Amino acid sequence: MPDSFVPGMDVYVNIHRAVKQLRKRINVNQHAFCLFLDFKSAYNTVPHDELFKKLERVCNKGEIDLIRAIYSRLVIRLGKETLHYNTGVAQGSMISPSLFDIYAEDLLFEMVQNGWSAEDVLAFADDHLFISDSKDEVRKAIQITKSWCAKSGIKLNASKSGILEIVPRRKKTSLLVGSFVDDIPVVSTYRYLGLLLDNKLTEDAHVSQMNSKISFLNLRLAHLLGKISVDYRINLWKALVRPLYNPLLALMVYNNDTRIMRVERNLKGSLKKFAGLTKSTADLLLQRLARIDIKQLALEQESLAMEKWRSRCSSTATNPLVSKPIVQKKLKTPLLPKSFARYNNIQFSECPCCLRGVRLSASHLMKAHLLCVPSPLDLIEELEKCCPRTPGAGCRANILAKRDTIVESYLCLITNFLKRK
């Protein structure tokens, strides 16, 4: 087995590695053929005896005995009957992806021994990707895979596997979408570890599907979003929507500014909609509420992924996961009551006293009408200063109530001004 080869160990590590290898080929006007493999009930078909034998490569006897003891206590219950099983790794277990990686690494070694670069052989649990330079190499990779499956007892799910041909700009594919190569379908898109790839390596397919999911979430949560505070809405966005953009960041590292701005605009739009903020909301305010700089986020994710990969490949690294800790920036969402969204949005409405198109912003109210109210961004700083989030300041509900009183007082000033006009 070649010493330089090590299997993958992280979702984003493998996404960035895959995109990097594909970009290399596109940059020199070369086609790339991606063979995505799907194994039928992969976790359920791993024989324990073979698995424990292969664990001897990476674990000591005590560690193997511990894993063996854990699996000896796992049983299947059918009514009143219980039975012990000797095949399969536990679904939902944290170590199951690693156990399957170890069991299946013989396939990866075979690929390298047959001429593939270690960087073109990617695997995370049962998600495998082999990158080739020609159709003949794809056929060879399929034959190697089928041969390994026959020896290992793992079944290849050909219908859910796929061959995606990545082509340079202004080039056409040489494989017909919908055709088959040794029972594996040729596809126009394929989802790999959460990233929907197309044959031009653009973000279009992923963004289109992502927008459908975001629209569905907005529809299903509409009744809830109208009842909760702005910071809760933003936290829901961070939990449900923001992760949809994470796989896409690997493409953003290499994209031009126009495409990056398009994705960033999409990200901002989803945040505004979830938070109940008008489409005209200033970028400075959005940056105060959440991280929206797509290019910076992409570079940070790539840096972390590549650091993990270098550490994994390094024979001197004491910890194979991370050799040097990288601290990612975190932005805490300020506590903002529901009234904050109304306050922000009213400052983007038209002033009834002035020319059409003049916004009712804080600066305009001060200069033209001598009404002193803060901008939304300044209001956040005022709320943080007047009602700080400290252990002695009371519970979250009390802080929100105090901040709501401050926001409502400014809303009352603007409302009274509008009534007079």
mmCIF file with all atom_site columns, C-alpha atoms in Angstrom, residues 333-412:
data_model
loop_
_atom_site.group_PDB
_atom_site.id
_atom_site.type_symbol
_atom_site.label_atom_id
_atom_site.label_alt_id
_atom_site.label_comp_id
_atom_site.label_asym_id
_atom_site.label_entity_id
_atom_site.label_seq_id
_atom_site.pdbx_PDB_ins_code
_atom_site.Cartn_x
_atom_site.Cartn_y
_atom_site.Cartn_z
_atom_site.occupancy
_atom_site.B_iso_or_equiv
_atom_site.pdbx_formal_charge
_atom_site.auth_seq_id
_atom_site.auth_comp_id
_atom_site.auth_asym_id
_atom_site.auth_atom_id
_atom_site.pdbx_PDB_model_num
ATOM 1  C CA . THR A 1 333 ? -27.046 37.766 17.627 1.00 0.00 ? 333 THR A CA 1
ATOM 2  C CA . PRO A 1 334 ? -28.144 40.783 19.703 1.00 0.00 ? 334 PRO A CA 1
ATOM 3  C CA . LEU A 1 335 ? -31.455 40.438 21.567 1.00 0.00 ? 335 LEU A CA 1
ATOM 4  C CA . LEU A 1 336 ? -33.964 42.325 19.442 1.00 0.00 ? 336 LEU A CA 1
ATOM 5  C CA . PRO A 1 337 ? -37.731 42.594 20.083 1.00 0.00 ? 337 PRO A CA 1
ATOM 6  C CA . LYS A 1 338 ? -40.359 42.221 17.342 1.00 0.00 ? 338 LYS A CA 1
ATOM 7  C CA . SER A 1 339 ? -40.750 45.998 17.231 1.00 0.00 ? 339 SER A CA 1
ATOM 8  C CA . PHE A 1 340 ? -37.183 46.352 15.901 1.00 0.00 ? 340 PHE A CA 1
ATOM 9  C CA . ALA A 1 341 ? -38.242 44.965 12.499 1.00 0.00 ? 341 ALA A CA 1
ATOM 10 C CA . ARG A 1 342 ? -41.012 47.578 12.250 1.00 0.00 ? 342 ARG A CA 1
ATOM 11 C CA . TYR A 1 343 ? -38.579 50.308 13.271 1.00 0.00 ? 343 TYR A CA 1
ATOM 12 C CA . ASN A 1 344 ? -36.066 49.256 10.624 1.00 0.00 ? 344 ASN A CA 1
ATOM 13 C CA . ASN A 1 345 ? -38.694 48.930 7.894  1.00 0.00 ? 345 ASN A CA 1
ATOM 14 C CA . ILE A 1 346 ? -40.369 52.286 8.545  1.00 0.00 ? 346 ILE A CA 1
ATOM 15 C CA . GLN A 1 347 ? -37.061 54.037 7.870  1.00 0.00 ? 347 GLN A CA 1
ATOM 16 C CA . PHE A 1 348 ? -37.116 52.674 4.323  1.00 0.00 ? 348 PHE A CA 1
ATOM 17 C CA . SER A 1 349 ? -40.588 54.004 3.541  1.00 0.00 ? 349 SER A CA 1
ATOM 18 C CA . GLU A 1 350 ? -41.097 57.269 1.646  1.00 0.00 ? 350 GLU A CA 1
ATOM 19 C CA . CYS A 1 351 ? -41.233 60.564 3.493  1.00 0.00 ? 351 CYS A CA 1
ATOM 20 C CA . PRO A 1 352 ? -44.743 62.074 2.980  1.00 0.00 ? 352 PRO A CA 1
ATOM 21 C CA . CYS A 1 353 ? -43.411 65.635 3.152  1.00 0.00 ? 353 CYS A CA 1
ATOM 22 C CA . CYS A 1 354 ? -40.601 65.455 0.636  1.00 0.00 ? 354 CYS A CA 1
ATOM 23 C CA . LEU A 1 355 ? -39.924 64.517 -2.957 1.00 0.00 ? 355 LEU A CA 1
ATOM 24 C CA . ARG A 1 356 ? -40.864 61.077 -4.115 1.00 0.00 ? 356 ARG A CA 1
ATOM 25 C CA . GLY A 1 357 ? -38.175 58.506 -3.408 1.00 0.00 ? 357 GLY A CA 1
ATOM 26 C CA . VAL A 1 358 ? -36.759 60.235 -0.318 1.00 0.00 ? 358 VAL A CA 1
ATOM 27 C CA . ARG A 1 359 ? -36.531 57.682 2.474  1.00 0.00 ? 359 ARG A CA 1
ATOM 28 C CA . LEU A 1 360 ? -37.711 58.305 5.995  1.00 0.00 ? 360 LEU A CA 1
ATOM 29 C CA . SER A 1 361 ? -34.242 57.540 7.356  1.00 0.00 ? 361 SER A CA 1
ATOM 30 C CA . ALA A 1 362 ? -32.859 58.777 10.666 1.00 0.00 ? 362 ALA A CA 1
ATOM 31 C CA . SER A 1 363 ? -30.493 61.205 8.936  1.00 0.00 ? 363 SER A CA 1
ATOM 32 C CA . HIS A 1 364 ? -33.305 62.624 6.772  1.00 0.00 ? 364 HIS A CA 1
ATOM 33 C CA . LEU A 1 365 ? -35.622 63.069 9.769  1.00 0.00 ? 365 LEU A CA 1
ATOM 34 C CA . MET A 1 366 ? -32.900 64.987 11.582 1.00 0.00 ? 366 MET A CA 1
ATOM 35 C CA . LYS A 1 367 ? -31.753 67.190 8.685  1.00 0.00 ? 367 LYS A CA 1
ATOM 36 C CA . ALA A 1 368 ? -35.128 67.957 7.124  1.00 0.00 ? 368 ALA A CA 1
ATOM 37 C CA . HIS A 1 369 ? -37.534 67.744 10.085 1.00 0.00 ? 369 HIS A CA 1
ATOM 38 C CA . LEU A 1 370 ? -35.344 68.131 13.219 1.00 0.00 ? 370 LEU A CA 1
ATOM 39 C CA . LEU A 1 371 ? -36.610 64.824 14.583 1.00 0.00 ? 371 LEU A CA 1
ATOM 40 C CA . CYS A 1 372 ? -33.849 63.014 16.496 1.00 0.00 ? 372 CYS A CA 1
ATOM 41 C CA . VAL A 1 373 ? -34.095 59.235 16.217 1.00 0.00 ? 373 VAL A CA 1
ATOM 42 C CA . PRO A 1 374 ? -31.270 56.691 15.796 1.00 0.00 ? 374 PRO A CA 1
ATOM 43 C CA . SER A 1 375 ? -30.579 54.607 12.712 1.00 0.00 ? 375 SER A CA 1
ATOM 44 C CA . PRO A 1 376 ? -31.337 50.859 13.125 1.00 0.00 ? 376 PRO A CA 1
ATOM 45 C CA . LEU A 1 377 ? -27.618 50.156 13.547 1.00 0.00 ? 377 LEU A CA 1
ATOM 46 C CA . ASP A 1 378 ? -27.223 52.892 16.173 1.00 0.00 ? 378 ASP A CA 1
ATOM 47 C CA . LEU A 1 379 ? -30.359 51.648 17.894 1.00 0.00 ? 379 LEU A CA 1
ATOM 48 C CA . ILE A 1 380 ? -28.803 48.201 18.352 1.00 0.00 ? 380 ILE A CA 1
ATOM 49 C CA . GLU A 1 381 ? -25.777 49.792 20.030 1.00 0.00 ? 381 GLU A CA 1
ATOM 50 C CA . GLU A 1 382 ? -28.079 51.859 22.263 1.00 0.00 ? 382 GLU A CA 1
ATOM 51 C CA . LEU A 1 383 ? -30.060 48.769 23.267 1.00 0.00 ? 383 LEU A CA 1
ATOM 52 C CA . GLU A 1 384 ? -26.869 46.874 24.061 1.00 0.00 ? 384 GLU A CA 1
ATOM 53 C CA . LYS A 1 385 ? -25.630 49.767 26.191 1.00 0.00 ? 385 LYS A CA 1
ATOM 54 C CA . CYS A 1 386 ? -28.867 50.572 28.036 1.00 0.00 ? 386 CYS A CA 1
ATOM 55 C CA . CYS A 1 387 ? -29.981 46.958 28.615 1.00 0.00 ? 387 CYS A CA 1
ATOM 56 C CA . PRO A 1 388 ? -26.821 44.834 28.554 1.00 0.00 ? 388 PRO A CA 1
ATOM 57 C CA . ARG A 1 389 ? -26.892 41.033 28.471 1.00 0.00 ? 389 ARG A CA 1
ATOM 58 C CA . THR A 1 390 ? -25.184 40.351 31.774 1.00 0.00 ? 390 THR A CA 1
ATOM 59 C CA . PRO A 1 391 ? -25.828 37.644 34.363 1.00 0.00 ? 391 PRO A CA 1
ATOM 60 C CA . GLY A 1 392 ? -27.307 40.217 36.738 1.00 0.00 ? 392 GLY A CA 1
ATOM 61 C CA . ALA A 1 393 ? -29.551 41.909 34.187 1.00 0.00 ? 393 ALA A CA 1
ATOM 62 C CA . GLY A 1 394 ? -32.418 39.441 34.544 1.00 0.00 ? 394 GLY A CA 1
ATOM 63 C CA . CYS A 1 395 ? -33.865 36.819 32.247 1.00 0.00 ? 395 CYS A CA 1
ATOM 64 C CA . ARG A 1 396 ? -34.106 37.091 28.492 1.00 0.00 ? 396 ARG A CA 1
ATOM 65 C CA . ALA A 1 397 ? -37.805 38.043 28.598 1.00 0.00 ? 397 ALA A CA 1
ATOM 66 C CA . ASN A 1 398 ? -37.102 40.969 30.921 1.00 0.00 ? 398 ASN A CA 1
ATOM 67 C CA . ILE A 1 399 ? -34.281 42.278 28.731 1.00 0.00 ? 399 ILE A CA 1
ATOM 68 C CA . LEU A 1 400 ? -36.477 42.009 25.626 1.00 0.00 ? 400 LEU A CA 1
ATOM 69 C CA . ALA A 1 401 ? -39.314 43.845 27.401 1.00 0.00 ? 401 ALA A CA 1
ATOM 70 C CA . LYS A 1 402 ? -37.006 46.720 28.370 1.00 0.00 ? 402 LYS A CA 1
ATOM 71 C CA . ARG A 1 403 ? -35.571 46.934 24.867 1.00 0.00 ? 403 ARG A CA 1
ATOM 72 C CA . ASP A 1 404 ? -39.053 46.811 23.370 1.00 0.00 ? 404 ASP A CA 1
ATOM 73 C CA . THR A 1 405 ? -40.012 49.863 25.466 1.00 0.00 ? 405 THR A CA 1
ATOM 74 C CA . ILE A 1 406 ? -37.059 51.820 24.043 1.00 0.00 ? 406 ILE A CA 1
ATOM 75 C CA . VAL A 1 407 ? -37.845 50.835 20.430 1.00 0.00 ? 407 VAL A CA 1
ATOM 76 C CA . GLU A 1 408 ? -41.542 51.615 20.854 1.00 0.00 ? 408 GLU A CA 1
ATOM 77 C CA . SER A 1 409 ? -40.690 55.094 22.196 1.00 0.00 ? 409 SER A CA 1
ATOM 78 C CA . TYR A 1 410 ? -38.815 55.888 18.962 1.00 0.00 ? 410 TYR A CA 1
ATOM 79 C CA . LEU A 1 411 ? -41.586 54.356 16.865 1.00 0.00 ? 411 LEU A CA 1
ATOM 80 C CA . CYS A 1 412 ? -44.055 56.585 18.699 1.00 0.00 ? 412 CYS A CA 1
#
